């Protein structure tokens, strides 16, 4: 649990950071809160020769409202998300989800960017971002791209982020006032990745689901958007038969790995249970 | 001086003796981060060692190339088995009569086995060196499933002893067989089964777990070439035993070996044995002439140093239709891993597993244990229990529940019906133990009344009906456990380690001003000895506990002792304290008599001094006697006031307890909620109730962890799947249930102060209480036994198998 040798860099501008990442290419890794990369380095599963610390980049921090969107700097910590009035008012599901990420110590250091950028399927925020239909701003030496979250995740630890690019902003459209939301996460203990988790954002009209989106955590190589399941519940009052169908539709797209959290069969089953429970709870808080 | 204005009660309170909820004196330094642990030690010129470990569970080593590692800046040496052979240390003896490779000699036998030891100027360089050592392996067939170990075509693991068919504990019948240990009357037991009205049989497995103390195993070895002396600071639960082992295997004179255990951050049995890291650090220090530190990391601790349990117990009980037990028969398949490195007293290859008759009056019983080798890490330590006692308690307490289920009887009622009765003590069990004292009925009744047991059963019945009607997806379980432990190893007639009797010791020296120091052969790893030992002295000789320093862990100053594990500190060393204190008191009485100018027999003890019978104003306090001991002793008497006691216990002690766990399980996710956990412990005389409660809380938390999630799991090729706290379940405060504690007091008749020991009771009793709660929850669906650990997915799997979920 001792990392190999590396050079430490602490750029103060985005341009410098991008340049360092470009210059060193595959030998460099950006460092956000350090809660994914540092453990990997201690196990020597990651052995970057250059560590580009993003802590000094003030431009990557903060939460603000821009028209009908919330813009979050990727270096914003989970703790800052939890403390933000903007988040708890406009994106309460993020508040709820951040509370079930690891423990307070980790949340003081761990950032939302670190959680979403590297494509770790165990992390909670990617499924939230999918459910909320976020857009990531990626800055490279030559161009700045806005990439939809739904195009970002390509496989476990594979994303649309090109070598030499840094994520600089996360833009989330604000869901309608009175929307229902829930993040149901089953985990073995505090600090663990989800055995299965489901995020739901929905709106209700006359007791029936008007719009719905469902995201799934740690049930495949990437976070998933359960589109069929979401489609199935629209226009219904979430009766038991519909919930059952929605769970089954969600389970159909899951392909979790068997691990200490349980065999595949179990993880899919509880994935379905989380979907049904999140739908019900989201509907109960919608107005 | 005795303050005569104080009442007797005030004088007693001032002593903070037996029964006082005295705050732990060690916590002043621990809570301020001022503890002094092995890794805090930094000696000038100190080097750091780290291991190259095997990625294979079973492989032949074709070659080891050190060249690249020796070129890494800072790397000074790379030791392999070939180097250790030069000093005859490539192998070392184990406590269980086997031998164990220090560094892989020709082959590796488990994943994580030590292959080479890299010594460098700092910890980073050592690890860089480890990565650079090139080892070529040839994979061999792997044996992980213990049930396949004795098959004719099973791979032969221990080629070094494959033709040696007489082991340390009798004949071996297969190259992977270590021993067969039997106890009890087979014929009588078989006969009882052949005419049994009711019988049950179940394979009850206790999975492989790990003690996982927060501080891992570590040491600093420093060899002084001029004096020829070796000093070892280490995380040793038994420092004197380590000194003797080093003397025997390193052929150093024992007086030139200094073993020091500084503060220890938890042991739980993990720190009893001798590990390759100690040997390699010592050799490296002798070779380099510099101090060498070795600190295990978390993955190494979980995968390579001693595991616990891995006992597969086939239990059978014979009984009458009315539920009176008539016989117990148990066969155990004991998976010891690649070397037999169990930390049991030498003559007890299966520890005290023959306590398996538990709290019940079995007329006859028979136990056989087969120890076997597999491609797993060696060990088999007593993880917060006396030797194999938690295995035994789990076995009998599960089996009693299964019998109750078969009889259609309430499990508490079945226990009550079969208890050893108070008048039967001292009780001779069918498997050879003499239980010292007990009042089981009173304890269980108190537990059942406190938890309102009958109401719980009514609620459960209603809930089961509601479940059947589809109104709830939760099932409710009530786990009852009544355990009897056997601790305080042990009497020299049946307990030794490497030939050294398992006594323990205390040396008390009182100073002229009425303060003193007690030096002990035990070693606290968090038990609070500095607090509780002083309380025993306070009550025995009237010196306030705060005026007594308790010192442990330095073999140069402490009297020889066998260390702290198996709940032996209070039963054995606690008795040594009382006997040493009584020797002091006897001398003090002579001094007082001389000073008060009366005959000794005219004196009576009064809280903190001696008083002349019938003359209450003629009193001499212990404090004044201390002063007198240094200037005016009776003619012919040596000055000073000190005593040593080496206490060889006449018997073990038998703490017991009644635990009840109430649990709800969601069948759709397998998620459980522990609604209530009540623990009644009877550990005899209670020295410090607050420390007892703390011990019970800690032991229950470990029991919860074991029953509900802990497991060292291997895949079929021998990869350890649970090498970190991500996957090895160590509950946080968030997962841990609330604990309710309670007690009865049945003193041990043979212990000087009647104390029995408590540190491990909660682990012994807690595991079956949790497991019985889970099994009880599922029992109405037709299940008799579900194997531990009862984690979420296994609960769900059970529900699915029983047809009540998805």
mmCIF file of C-alpha atoms in Angstrom, chain B residues 162 234 239 250 281 366 385 540 624 644 750:
data_model
loop_
_atom_site.group_PDB
_atom_site.id
_atom_site.type_symbol
_atom_site.label_atom_id
_atom_site.label_comp_id
_atom_site.label_asym_id
_atom_site.label_seq_id
_atom_site.Cartn_x
_atom_site.Cartn_y
_atom_site.Cartn_z
ATOM 1 C CA UNK B 162 4.421 -36.192 2.822
ATOM 2 C CA UNK B 234 6.684 -5.741 18.694
ATOM 3 C CA UNK B 239 6.190 -11.082 24.943
ATOM 4 C CA UNK B 250 17.947 -18.202 16.933
ATOM 5 C CA UNK B 281 13.461 -8.258 10.581
ATOM 6 C CA UNK B 366 -18.129 -37.985 21.601
ATOM 7 C CA UNK B 385 -12.403 -16.278 22.451
ATOM 8 C CA UNK B 540 -6.627 -6.344 48.773
ATOM 9 C CA UNK B 624 2.014 4.196 57.459
ATOM 10 C CA UNK B 644 6.041 -11.960 43.680
ATOM 11 C CA UNK B 750 -11.352 -21.427 43.228
#
